[in-house]
Structures are given as structure tokens and as C-alpha cells.
Amino acid sequence: MQRPLLVSVFIVASCGLAYELIAGALASYLLGDSVMQFSTVIGVYLFAMGIGSWLSKYVKGNLLLRFIQIELLVGLLGGLSAGLLFLLFTLHNGPFRFTLYGLVLLIGILVGLEIPLIMRILKREVKFDDLVAKVLSFDYIGALAVSVLFPLLLAPHLGLVRSALLFGLMNAAVAAWALWLFRDRIGPLAALRTQCIAVIALLIAAFGFAGQFVSLAEANLYAEDIVHAESSPYQRIVVTKVRDETRLYLNHNLQFSSRDEYRYHEALVHPGLATLPGARNILVLGGGDGMAVREILKYPQVEHITLVDLDPRMTDLFSRSPLLKTLNADALNSPKLKIVNADALQWLEASDAMFDFVVVDFPDPSNHALGKLYSTAFYRLLKQHVAETGRVVVQATSPMYAREAYWTIVTTLEAAGWQTAPYHALVPSFGEWGYILAGKRPYTAPATIRVATRFITPDALPALFHFPADMARVATEANRLDNQNLVRVFEREWGRVQSH
Amino acid sequence: MQRREFLAAGAATMAAVTLAACGGKTKPPLPPGIMTGANDTLGHRLRQRDFPPPTETRRIGVAIAGGGIGGLSAGWRLARSGMDDFLLLDLESETGGNSRAGRNEVSAYPLGAHYLPLPPREARAVKVLLRELGALKGEHEYEEKYLCHAPQERLYRNGYWQDGLLPTLGVPAAERAQYARFQEFIAGLRERRAFTVPLAFSSRDPALLALDKIGFSDWLRSEGYTAPGLHWLTDYACRDDYGTRAFDTSAWAGLHYFACRESEGQVLTAPEGNAWLARGLVQPLTGRVLPSALVWRVEETKREVAIDVYLAAENRSIRLLARELVWAAPLFLLPHVFTAPRPEWLAALKGSDYAPWVVANLTLSAPPGTRAGAGLAWDNVIADSESLGYVVSTHQAMRYAPGPTVLTWYRALHDESAHRSPSRQRRLLQSREAWAEEILADLERPHPEIRELVTRIDVHRHAHAMIRPHPGRLWSGARAAFERNQGRIRFAHADVSGLSLFEEANHRGVKAAEDTLGRLGVSYSSIL
């Protein structure tokens, strides 16, 4: 019986370390601050093992039976631990930390029981000094094996949820093996055999469903039904639907809600385009959802629209999905539209096309790469593509939450030689949102808007161009490629908003 | 997503460590590439003067020997004055010297020098060039395209990327106080223009010139600067700009690095490094450049200079009879080429030393990731490495989507010398494969995934990349041998200044050209 039990020690030790690594990695992944997470998880775990070792002296009766039961329990708890924690995290206000340390403590206690029990089982057959040497060395070898395998193979290929289940199965397998080997020394077997089969079946089932489980967890993160989710080389695209409301998220940031996106897109297009009765050639940068194009197509004089969006997955999705096509009025399949999937900066540099109206609808300047799209260099480049009487509109983040960032964009446009007309509109999903009209000549608001609108009407316009005191202009520096001060300002201001 | 990447990267590091421990059996094969370098075989034939005798004689007003920044600047200055009776001879097939570039389907990339700090008021000729190139309006308004985009630099230290190159993370307050004191001292030197570039306009205060006699590290310690971070940065600066270690660099040169410009840190750069500047200089020289042409014998006579030039493409030599010669090749070649080198030249050259460099361009399918700290910058430096880190050639590109890129990795062979025995050049002479392995091992620490991203590694060697400002080299008076009037010969190389800097080469080139114009009786108004 010595050899099988030593093999068990090896497996059991591997599993024990694996749960600790998985809990630490998961906590780092979800909560950040990996040094803190790993230290506290390892600390609690080692302490719990101490408790387990101490408690082992109270374990009496048939030790082999107890060992098998402990193995099954460790397998069950450890195996499901990662999935359980992941699910809990996605439920808002779930008792995540409490459960995390609770689970680590429980698993640690059970793992702490294992080695003393095995030593007690073996002590009648092996000399004490030999026993300690063998058991402990197998224990540490098992730990080494898993600490190498976990980062190399398991975490990258199986993921955390499945890795935990795999180790759970190994614990359960040790239990089953021990049960079979020592069947004549345990006593009545029926109940234990059933428990064994039940645990193994449950873990195998969970392993099979782990994929769906992760998307279930993601669904909880959104608290909405996911109708489409994909990862393009550039971003994670998720479309959700609750009753009659459709939402688009890019990298988990809300892009529009079908309830009020008309406000955002009408405000983006009409104050500018309604003043350009002769506008035939239109350029849209970003805006792969086709909503801005939908508004532009309302103007009969428009002959050509060029949409430049980096991500072909976005434009494909919004030109194919029936649900999304009803939202953008099938704008992306308009014969007037040409879709270019390219880097807008590269495309503009290479192109010599001229436009009467340009919609600049990029993501907010949250990093240095996106910051380039709000620089004096970019706005100067844009100038070479806009007709003398033409106009540009720029989505420019919130003048309310990111006041300095908004006015930095205004200053930047001005530094590049544009005449600006800043305005804002309330989009409930986003809050107060900012836009900037820019042209080579001063702007005058349109007296009439000849196309059908729900939100932007001529009498509503003057208020949009007025900035109340809490959003009023602040002195800022222009955002140049060599300073990128906008990214810093934006990060600071939105960081403040999100920490509330 | 970042946390997921963080985990994956962490796993990859452990994987890399484990694999290395297992003997690296599963390492992917080295990516393809080529090894290029200054035309050394041709250069080394100079020692034997093993060339066919001239078969043709041509007369010319001015010959310029050497097509680096010095020679190009001389030609540029002559052409600007309307003078057109000159010919520039370059050993290489392409001019530009250390400022040459390569290009592939991903990007242009430097083969050597890759940036120009914003020129101070003294570098007037450089400013003239920048205005011509449309990179400068007035005195201070630089074109955004050429100003290095943010973020400019970051340092990998203790597993973390920090902004800027001066180590700050976890540095005790007492050491940071030393940083501040050093910066204040430098600001004072700047204010009084004690050090300038071109260095010819620097203060001649004997107390300052005496700094040339001691090593930079010794000077730092004698001034109470003991902070390891400061010693690291100054050593890095010396390796980067001079190819020497700080202890073996003249303290005058070390301080010059920090104090000679007017502003802090801002630089002009382009995907192709400094090749855009070389292009600006060569532009007015159309038809007056003879590439793959090696000057192998120069004889001064009373009325002219006889210059024997080997044309590699035709495997024959020609003799140029020039009224004036501008020597714009490295000065160590003088004894091998001149039939009667002046004794004071030989004396001045004694003890001169050149740093070999290796510059590798790595083509990547995607930019390398950042595990912790500041994101990819233009200049990315690894603190405990013998390399100087890498610059990102696509950093200045007008694009925002992540995509393939070229990283230019720099290594000054600070412990090898091109002039000592071949056994001291083991690294320089090692194979491309050996270099590729060394480079990947260097970059693997901050970027464990690097081997999967690299599709090509092209290695470029410079055997005599830059002259070294060892203690005593700059202000001992020896350099004056090359500054003085030398009959029909003028020197236009950064070696004359003793510092291998764009501004110095440009200054020497323009100065040599203007002196030549004076001798030829052409009227000009100096741009220096």
C-alpha cells in the first residue's frame, strides 16, 4: 500500500498547489493588484493548511475512509472554485472577496488534513524517518510539477475554470483509485461509491459546459441578453437586447442605446449638414454602426458618402444583421455609400479626395494611439480634404465630465487653423455630450432643417451652442503629437468620474 | 482585457524561464535576415594600397572625400553658394554615412543615427537645413511630423516600465535630491552656454576645459553624486552618444551631453532615423556624387592635389587633379591614404579610438506587449542590459491602429575597439545568427513573446562608428592640427570635433566648404 499512497501524495500535492495558484490568478485577473492578491491568497492558504494539520489529530476511525471522503470534498470544492468565483464576480455586489477567502480557507484546511492522514495511515508500515522523508519529498515534487505546468500549459490552454475542474477530477480520481485498491479495508462501500461517481460525473459535466458557463458569466456582466458577441482583431463587439432596447458595447464601453441614439446622431449630423445645401460629397470617419450615415442619407442632395472605419467586423455586422439594419435604416447598403476599412490617418494621408462635410466620430481619446486622432497634425491633415465652404463635426467627449478634455479639443482645432462652433446635447445614456463644428469660415446656425428629425429642430439649436457655467470654456493647451496632453487630461477627468 | 494579457504574459515568462532551463529545445528557429555593414573589405585593402593604377585623369575645382554628414554638408554648402565645380566621392554605394536607412514593406528604418535634439541657437547651419526641409519655421516652431511623438521614452527596470529614463521607482529621497541637484547644475550650465553644440562655440573658461582631463564617473563622485540611478543614466548617455563607459569618458564630454542644448529632451526624428536630414543635404548635389568610389592615394603638389580613386563598379582607378580637397572621411585613414601625412596629424591621431556599433532591425508582426507600467514609447531602454534598447520606427507614422512594426535595436560595443587586435573584436565579427540570438535574449526579458512576433532580423555593423572622447582627447590641443589652415586640404568630419554628433559633422562640413570658397575667391556670407 506504500507505493499507491505515495503516488497519491504526489497528485494531492499538485492539486493543492493548483487551487492556490488558480485562486491567486483569478483574484489578480478580476481585482487587479496581483502582488496583493497572490500574497493574501497564499498567506490564507498556508495558514488554513496549518489549521488542517492541527485538526487532523481529531480525525478518528477508519483513516482510509476519511482520506477518501476528504479527497472527494477537495475535488468538489477545488474543482468548482474558479467557476464559482467567476460567476460571483459578475453578479454585481456578489460577496466576492468573502467567498474567495472563505473558499481558500476551506480548501486549505482540507488539503492540510491530507498529508498528516497519509502519514498516519503509513506509519505502521514504514519507519518514521523514512516515512517523513518520502512523503514530504513527493509532496514537494508534486508542487514543483504543477507550478511548472500551470503557467506553461494549463492557464494558457485550458483557462482557469477548466484547469480547476481538471484538478478537481484528479482529486476525485485519487479517491476512486484508493477506494478500489483498499476496498477490503474500508467496510461498507455502497454509499462511498455513489458519492465518488456523483462527484466525478458532476465535474466532468461542468468541464463540458465550461464554455457556455463563461458566456453565461459575461451575460451577467451586462445584465442584458447578448444577441451578438465577437472579438475582432481590434475590439470586443457585444450587442445586447432587453425588451425593445438594443445596445452596442465596444470593449465593454457603451456606444449607443437604441432608446436615445437618435439624439446623439441627430446632434452629430444636422447642425452642420443642414447649413450645406450644396453638400454632395460626405466623409464619415469612424461610425461603423451606420447611424450617422442614416442621418446623412436624409439629405437628397448628398451624392457620395465615404465611410472609413478600421474594423470590417463592425461594418459587416451593421450591414448584415436584420436587427441592426432596422436601427440604421439599412444605411450601410445604400448605393451612395462606399465603405473603406482602413486606418483613418493612413487613409487620409494617402487620399486626395475633397469633401463638403466630414463627420469625425472616433472613440474617446483614452490612449496615445487614439489621441493622435485629436491632434493638431490630424486636424491639419483633415483641412486638406475639406472644401473652402465645407464643414467638419467632431464628437468630443463630455464637456460635463471631461470639461478640460472637451475644451482642449476645441483649442486644438483652433490651433490647426479652424474656426470652431462648440455645442452640446443631452443624450441620457451618456449624459451631456460635446460636439464641435469646424470650418474655414464662421458658422451660422441653420434657420430651417428640411429633413425629418425628432430632436434637433431650429428652435432648439441656440440652447445647444450655449454653455452653462459648469461647462463653460476653460483655458487649455492644444493637443500636439509631441505632447499628447489630451490623453492625460482625459484620463484624469474620466478617472475621477468612474471612481464615484 | 489587460489583466488577461498580464496573466498570459506572466505565464509566457515562466514558460520562457522553464524552457531556457530545459536547454531551449522548443525555441522556434531564428528568423531570416541579412548582415550588412560599412564596406570593410574594400576599406581594409587601403592598408595594402592594393588597387589598379589610374587609367584616366580629370580636373576638378573641389573634391570631397567621404559621403557622411560632414562631406554632404560641405557639398550642400558649396552648392548653396552657386559653386558647381566639385565632386563628392563616397566609398559606399549610398551616401549618408551613419545616417543611412533601410526600408521594407512595413516601414523605413535607421541603420545608424536616428534622432536630432532640437538645435540650440549656436547650431545655425543645422537650423538653415531644417528650414529648407520645412521642419522649422522661424526660430522655434517645429513641424509636428518630425517632433518625436509622445510618449518619447521609457525604462524597463525591476520588471516594470517607467516613464522617462532617469530611474525613479523605489529610489530613496536622498538620491532623488541628488538628481535634482544635478539637474539644477546642468540648468545653470545651459543658462550660461558653457557647453554648446557645435562645441567650437563653447566657453574656453580654463576651469571648464580642465574637466576634460578627468573621467566623468570620477567627477560625479568628487561632486558628491553617488546615486546609483544617476551613475546608471550618465553611463547610459555615454554609451549611447559616445560608445564609451562613463568612467572612461572625459567629464567635459559627459557634461556636454547634458548641457549643450537649450531645452530638455525634445528631439526630431523620422521612421528612417536621420536619413531624412542626409537626404536634405544631398538634394542639391545631383550629378556631383560619385558612389562606390574609394580614395586610396592623395598627393599634395604645389599647384594641386592628386587624388587616386578606385571605382569599384568598373574595377579601375582614375586620378582627380583638384585645386582643393575637403577630407570628409574618418581621420584615422589619413596615414593610409596620404603619401606625405604631416607629422602633427600623426601626433594628433595617436591614441585616437573608435567605437564599433551593431544596429539591428527587427521586423515584427505586431508591436510587443507591455506587462506592467508605461506603454510602448519611441525609445525603449532596458536598465540592466548591455544594449541601448530599441526605438520603434513606426512611432512617427500617421496611423493609430496597431500593426506590424520595425524595432531598431542598438548596441555600442563599449568594451571593444576597432583599432586593437582582432581578438578584441569578437562580438563585432560574430555571425548574424549569434547576434540574432543575443538580441532576442536581450528583448525576451521585457517581452517574453518576442520570438513569436519577430519575422526578420537584419544586422548592420559599423566597425568605426564614432570617435571616443576618452579623458584628455577634446581639449589637449591635438585637434587643432585639423582645424588649422592646411594648404589645399580642409577637414570636414566630426572627428575634428572629437564627438560623433550630427551637429558637429555638419559644422565641420560647412566650415570646410566656406573656407574653401574663401580660398577660391567666391564671395559668400557665412551661415555658421
Coordinates of N, CA, C and O in Angstrom, one line a residue, chain A residues 25-26 28-34 38 86 89 147-148 150-152 155-156 160 233-234 252 309-310 342-346 349 362 368-370 372-373 375-378 380-381 479-484, chain B residues 1-8 10-19 22 106 137 140-152 163 266-267 375-376 394-403:
Chain A
A25 N -4.5 33.7 -9.2 CA -4.5 34.2 -10.6 C -5.9 34.8 -10.9 O -6.0 35.9 -11.5
L26 N -6.9 34.1 -10.5 CA -8.3 34.6 -10.7 C -8.5 36.0 -10.0 O -9.0 36.9 -10.6
S28 N -6.2 38.1 -9.1 CA -5.4 39.1 -9.8 C -6.1 39.6 -11.0 O -6.2 40.8 -11.4
Y29 N -6.7 38.6 -11.8 CA -7.3 38.9 -13.0 C -8.5 39.8 -12.8 O -8.7 40.8 -13.5
L30 N -9.3 39.5 -11.8 CA -10.6 40.2 -11.7 C -10.4 41.4 -10.8 O -11.1 42.4 -11.1
L31 N -9.5 41.4 -9.8 CA -9.4 42.6 -9.0 C -8.2 43.4 -9.2 O -8.1 44.6 -8.8
G32 N -7.3 42.9 -10.0 CA -6.0 43.7 -10.2 C -5.1 43.6 -9.0 O -5.4 42.8 -8.1
D33 N -4.0 44.3 -9.0 CA -3.1 44.4 -7.9 C -2.6 43.0 -7.6 O -2.8 42.4 -6.5
S34 N -1.9 42.3 -8.5 CA -1.6 40.9 -8.4 C -0.7 40.6 -7.2 O -0.8 39.5 -6.6
F38 N -1.9 37.7 -4.8 CA -1.2 36.5 -4.6 C -0.7 36.4 -3.1 O -0.8 35.3 -2.6
F86 N -15.8 33.2 -10.5 CA -16.0 34.0 -11.7 C -17.5 34.4 -11.8 O -17.8 35.5 -12.1
F89 N -18.4 37.0 -9.2 CA -17.8 38.4 -9.6 C -18.7 39.1 -10.5 O -18.9 40.3 -10.4
S147 N 3.5 23.7 -10.5 CA 3.9 25.2 -10.6 C 4.6 25.4 -12.0 O 4.6 26.5 -12.5
V148 N 5.1 24.3 -12.6 CA 5.6 24.5 -14.0 C 4.5 24.3 -15.0 O 4.4 25.1 -15.9
F150 N 1.3 24.7 -14.7 CA 0.2 25.7 -14.6 C 0.4 26.8 -15.6 O -0.5 27.1 -16.5
P151 N 1.5 27.6 -15.5 CA 1.7 28.7 -16.4 C 1.9 28.3 -17.8 O 1.6 28.9 -18.8
L152 N 2.6 27.1 -18.0 CA 3.0 26.6 -19.3 C 1.9 26.1 -20.2 O 1.7 26.5 -21.3
A155 N -3.0 27.2 -17.7 CA -3.6 28.5 -17.8 C -3.8 29.0 -19.2 O -4.9 29.4 -19.6
P156 N -2.8 28.9 -20.1 CA -3.0 29.4 -21.4 C -3.9 28.5 -22.3 O -4.7 29.0 -23.1
L160 N -8.7 29.2 -16.6 CA -8.7 28.9 -15.1 C -9.8 28.0 -14.7 O -9.7 27.1 -13.9
P233 N -9.9 41.7 -34.5 CA -8.5 42.0 -34.1 C -8.4 43.3 -33.3 O -7.4 43.5 -32.7
Y234 N -9.4 44.1 -33.4 CA -9.3 45.5 -32.8 C -10.1 45.6 -31.5 O -9.8 46.5 -30.7
H252 N -16.5 46.7 -23.9 CA -17.3 46.9 -22.7 C -17.7 48.3 -22.4 O -18.3 48.6 -21.4
D309 N -14.0 53.1 -41.6 CA -13.9 52.5 -40.3 C -12.9 51.4 -40.2 O -12.8 50.6 -41.2
L310 N -12.1 51.4 -39.2 CA -11.0 50.5 -39.1 C -11.4 49.0 -39.2 O -10.8 48.2 -39.8
A342 N -10.1 50.9 -43.1 CA -8.7 51.3 -43.1 C -8.5 52.2 -41.9 O -9.4 52.7 -41.2
D343 N -7.2 52.4 -41.6 CA -6.8 53.3 -40.6 C -7.1 54.8 -41.1 O -6.5 55.1 -42.1
A344 N -7.9 55.5 -40.4 CA -8.3 56.8 -41.0 C -7.1 57.7 -41.2 O -7.1 58.5 -42.2
L345 N -6.1 57.7 -40.4 CA -5.0 58.6 -40.5 C -4.2 58.2 -41.8 O -3.9 59.0 -42.6
Q346 N -4.0 56.9 -42.0 CA -3.2 56.4 -43.1 C -4.0 56.7 -44.4 O -3.5 57.2 -45.4
E349 N -4.0 60.4 -45.3 CA -2.6 60.8 -45.9 C -2.5 60.4 -47.3 O -1.9 61.1 -48.1
F362 N -14.8 59.3 -33.7 CA -13.9 58.3 -33.2 C -14.2 58.0 -31.7 O -14.8 58.8 -31.0
H368 N -2.8 56.8 -26.2 CA -1.9 57.6 -27.1 C -2.3 57.3 -28.5 O -2.1 58.2 -29.4
A369 N -2.7 56.1 -28.9 CA -3.0 55.8 -30.3 C -4.2 56.6 -30.7 O -4.2 57.3 -31.7
L370 N -5.3 56.6 -29.9 CA -6.5 57.3 -30.2 C -6.3 58.8 -30.1 O -6.9 59.6 -30.8
K372 N -3.9 60.5 -31.2 CA -3.4 61.0 -32.4 C -4.6 61.5 -33.3 O -4.4 62.4 -34.1
L373 N -5.8 60.9 -33.1 CA -6.9 61.3 -33.9 C -7.5 62.6 -33.4 O -8.6 63.1 -33.9
S375 N -5.3 65.4 -32.7 CA -4.1 66.2 -32.6 C -4.1 67.3 -33.7 O -4.9 67.2 -34.7
T376 N -3.3 68.3 -33.4 CA -3.2 69.4 -34.4 C -2.8 68.8 -35.8 O -3.3 69.3 -36.8
A377 N -1.9 67.8 -35.8 CA -1.4 67.2 -37.0 C -2.6 66.6 -37.8 O -2.8 66.8 -39.0
F378 N -3.5 65.9 -37.0 CA -4.7 65.3 -37.7 C -5.6 66.3 -38.3 O -6.1 66.3 -39.4
R380 N -4.9 69.3 -39.2 CA -4.3 70.0 -40.3 C -4.4 69.1 -41.6 O -4.7 69.6 -42.6
L381 N -4.2 67.8 -41.3 CA -4.4 66.9 -42.5 C -5.8 66.9 -43.0 O -6.1 66.9 -44.2
N479 N -3.6 70.0 -28.2 CA -3.1 68.6 -28.2 C -2.2 68.4 -29.4 O -2.7 68.2 -30.5
R480 N -0.9 68.3 -29.2 CA 0.0 68.0 -30.3 C 0.6 66.6 -30.2 O 0.6 66.0 -29.1
L481 N 1.0 66.1 -31.3 CA 1.5 64.7 -31.2 C 2.7 64.6 -30.3 O 2.9 63.5 -29.7
D482 N 3.5 65.6 -30.1 CA 4.6 65.5 -29.3 C 4.4 65.8 -27.8 O 5.2 65.6 -27.0
N483 N 3.1 66.2 -27.5 CA 2.9 66.3 -26.0 C 1.7 65.4 -25.6 O 1.7 64.9 -24.5
Q484 N 0.7 65.2 -26.5 CA -0.4 64.3 -26.2 C -1.0 64.7 -24.8 O -1.3 63.8 -24.1
Chain B
M1 N -9.4 43.1 -20.1 CA -8.5 42.5 -21.1 C -7.0 42.6 -20.7 O -6.3 41.7 -21.0
Q2 N -6.7 43.8 -20.1 CA -5.3 44.0 -19.8 C -4.9 42.9 -18.7 O -3.8 42.4 -18.8
R3 N -5.8 42.6 -17.8 CA -5.4 41.6 -16.8 C -5.2 40.3 -17.5 O -4.3 39.5 -17.1
R4 N -6.1 40.0 -18.4 CA -5.9 38.7 -19.1 C -4.5 38.6 -19.8 O -3.8 37.7 -19.7
E5 N -4.2 39.7 -20.5 CA -2.9 39.8 -21.1 C -1.8 39.7 -20.1 O -0.8 39.0 -20.4
F6 N -2.0 40.3 -19.0 CA -1.0 40.3 -18.0 C -0.7 38.9 -17.6 O 0.4 38.4 -17.5
L7 N -1.8 38.1 -17.3 CA -1.7 36.7 -16.9 C -1.0 35.9 -18.0 O -0.1 35.2 -17.7
A8 N -1.4 36.1 -19.2 CA -0.8 35.4 -20.3 C 0.7 35.7 -20.4 O 1.5 34.8 -20.6
G10 N 2.6 36.8 -18.0 CA 3.2 36.2 -16.9 C 3.5 34.7 -17.1 O 4.6 34.2 -16.9
A11 N 2.5 34.0 -17.7 CA 2.7 32.6 -18.0 C 3.8 32.4 -19.0 O 4.6 31.5 -18.9
A12 N 3.8 33.3 -20.0 CA 4.8 33.2 -21.0 C 6.2 33.4 -20.4 O 7.2 32.7 -20.8
T13 N 6.4 34.3 -19.5 CA 7.7 34.5 -18.9 C 8.1 33.2 -18.2 O 9.3 32.8 -18.4
M14 N 7.2 32.7 -17.4 CA 7.6 31.5 -16.7 C 7.9 30.4 -17.7 O 8.8 29.6 -17.5
A15 N 7.1 30.4 -18.8 CA 7.4 29.4 -19.8 C 8.8 29.6 -20.4 O 9.6 28.6 -20.5
A16 N 9.1 30.8 -20.6 CA 10.5 31.1 -21.2 C 11.6 30.7 -20.2 O 12.5 30.0 -20.7
V17 N 11.4 31.0 -19.0 CA 12.4 30.6 -18.0 C 12.5 29.1 -17.9 O 13.6 28.6 -18.0
T18 N 11.4 28.4 -17.9 CA 11.4 27.0 -17.8 C 12.1 26.4 -19.1 O 12.9 25.5 -19.0
L19 N 11.7 26.9 -20.2 CA 12.3 26.4 -21.5 C 13.8 26.6 -21.5 O 14.6 25.7 -21.9
C22 N 15.4 24.1 -19.6 CA 15.4 22.7 -20.2 C 16.4 22.7 -21.4 O 16.4 21.7 -22.1
V106 N 7.2 47.0 -44.3 CA 6.5 47.5 -43.1 C 6.8 49.0 -42.9 O 5.9 49.8 -42.6
K137 N 10.0 76.5 -38.7 CA 9.6 77.9 -39.1 C 10.1 78.8 -38.1 O 10.0 78.6 -36.9
H140 N 11.8 78.7 -33.5 CA 11.4 77.6 -32.6 C 10.2 76.8 -33.0 O 9.9 75.9 -32.3
E141 N 9.6 77.1 -34.1 CA 8.4 76.4 -34.4 C 8.7 75.2 -35.3 O 8.9 75.3 -36.5
Y142 N 8.6 74.0 -34.7 CA 9.0 72.8 -35.4 C 7.7 72.1 -36.0 O 6.7 72.1 -35.3
E143 N 7.9 71.4 -37.1 CA 6.8 70.7 -37.7 C 6.5 69.4 -36.9 O 7.4 68.7 -36.5
E144 N 5.2 69.3 -36.6 CA 4.8 68.2 -35.7 C 5.2 66.8 -36.2 O 5.5 65.9 -35.4
K145 N 5.2 66.7 -37.5 CA 5.6 65.4 -38.1 C 6.9 64.9 -37.6 O 7.2 63.7 -37.5
Y146 N 7.9 65.8 -37.4 CA 9.2 65.5 -37.1 C 9.6 65.5 -35.6 O 10.5 64.9 -35.1
L147 N 8.7 66.2 -34.8 CA 9.0 66.2 -33.4 C 8.6 64.8 -32.8 O 7.5 64.3 -33.2
C148 N 9.4 64.3 -32.0 CA 9.1 62.9 -31.5 C 7.8 62.9 -30.8 O 7.5 63.8 -29.9
H149 N 6.9 62.1 -31.2 CA 5.5 62.0 -30.6 C 5.6 61.4 -29.2 O 6.5 60.7 -28.9
A150 N 4.6 61.8 -28.4 CA 4.5 61.2 -27.1 C 3.9 59.9 -27.1 O 3.1 59.6 -28.0
P151 N 4.3 58.9 -26.3 CA 5.3 59.0 -25.2 C 6.7 58.8 -25.8 O 6.9 57.9 -26.6
Q152 N 7.7 59.6 -25.4 CA 9.0 59.6 -26.0 C 9.9 58.5 -25.5 O 10.5 57.8 -26.3
D163 N 8.0 55.7 -17.0 CA 8.2 56.9 -18.0 C 9.6 57.5 -17.8 O 10.0 57.5 -16.7
Q266 N 13.6 67.2 -25.9 CA 12.9 67.1 -27.2 C 13.7 66.8 -28.4 O 14.8 67.4 -28.5
V267 N 13.3 65.9 -29.2 CA 14.1 65.5 -30.4 C 13.3 65.5 -31.6 O 12.1 65.4 -31.6
G375 N 3.2 52.2 -21.5 CA 3.0 51.6 -22.8 C 4.2 51.9 -23.7 O 5.1 52.7 -23.4
L376 N 4.2 51.2 -24.9 CA 5.3 51.4 -25.9 C 5.6 52.8 -26.2 O 4.7 53.6 -26.4
T394 N 7.8 52.8 -36.5 CA 6.5 53.3 -36.9 C 5.9 54.3 -35.9 O 4.8 54.7 -36.0
H395 N 6.7 54.6 -34.9 CA 6.2 55.6 -33.8 C 5.7 56.9 -34.5 O 4.7 57.4 -34.0
Q396 N 6.4 57.4 -35.5 CA 6.1 58.7 -36.1 C 5.1 58.5 -37.2 O 4.7 59.5 -37.8
A397 N 4.7 57.2 -37.5 CA 3.8 57.0 -38.6 C 2.4 57.6 -38.4 O 2.0 57.6 -37.2
M398 N 1.8 58.2 -39.4 CA 0.5 58.7 -39.2 C -0.5 57.5 -39.3 O -1.1 57.2 -40.4
R399 N -0.6 56.8 -38.3 CA -1.6 55.7 -38.2 C -1.9 55.4 -36.7 O -1.1 55.8 -35.9
Y400 N -3.1 54.9 -36.4 CA -3.4 54.7 -35.0 C -3.6 53.2 -34.7 O -3.6 52.8 -33.5
A401 N -4.0 52.4 -35.7 CA -4.2 51.0 -35.4 C -2.9 50.3 -35.2 O -1.9 50.6 -35.8
P402 N -2.9 49.3 -34.3 CA -1.7 48.5 -34.1 C -1.5 47.7 -35.3 O -2.4 47.2 -35.9
G403 N -0.3 47.5 -35.7 CA 0.0 46.7 -36.9 C 1.5 46.3 -36.8 O 2.2 46.5 -35.8

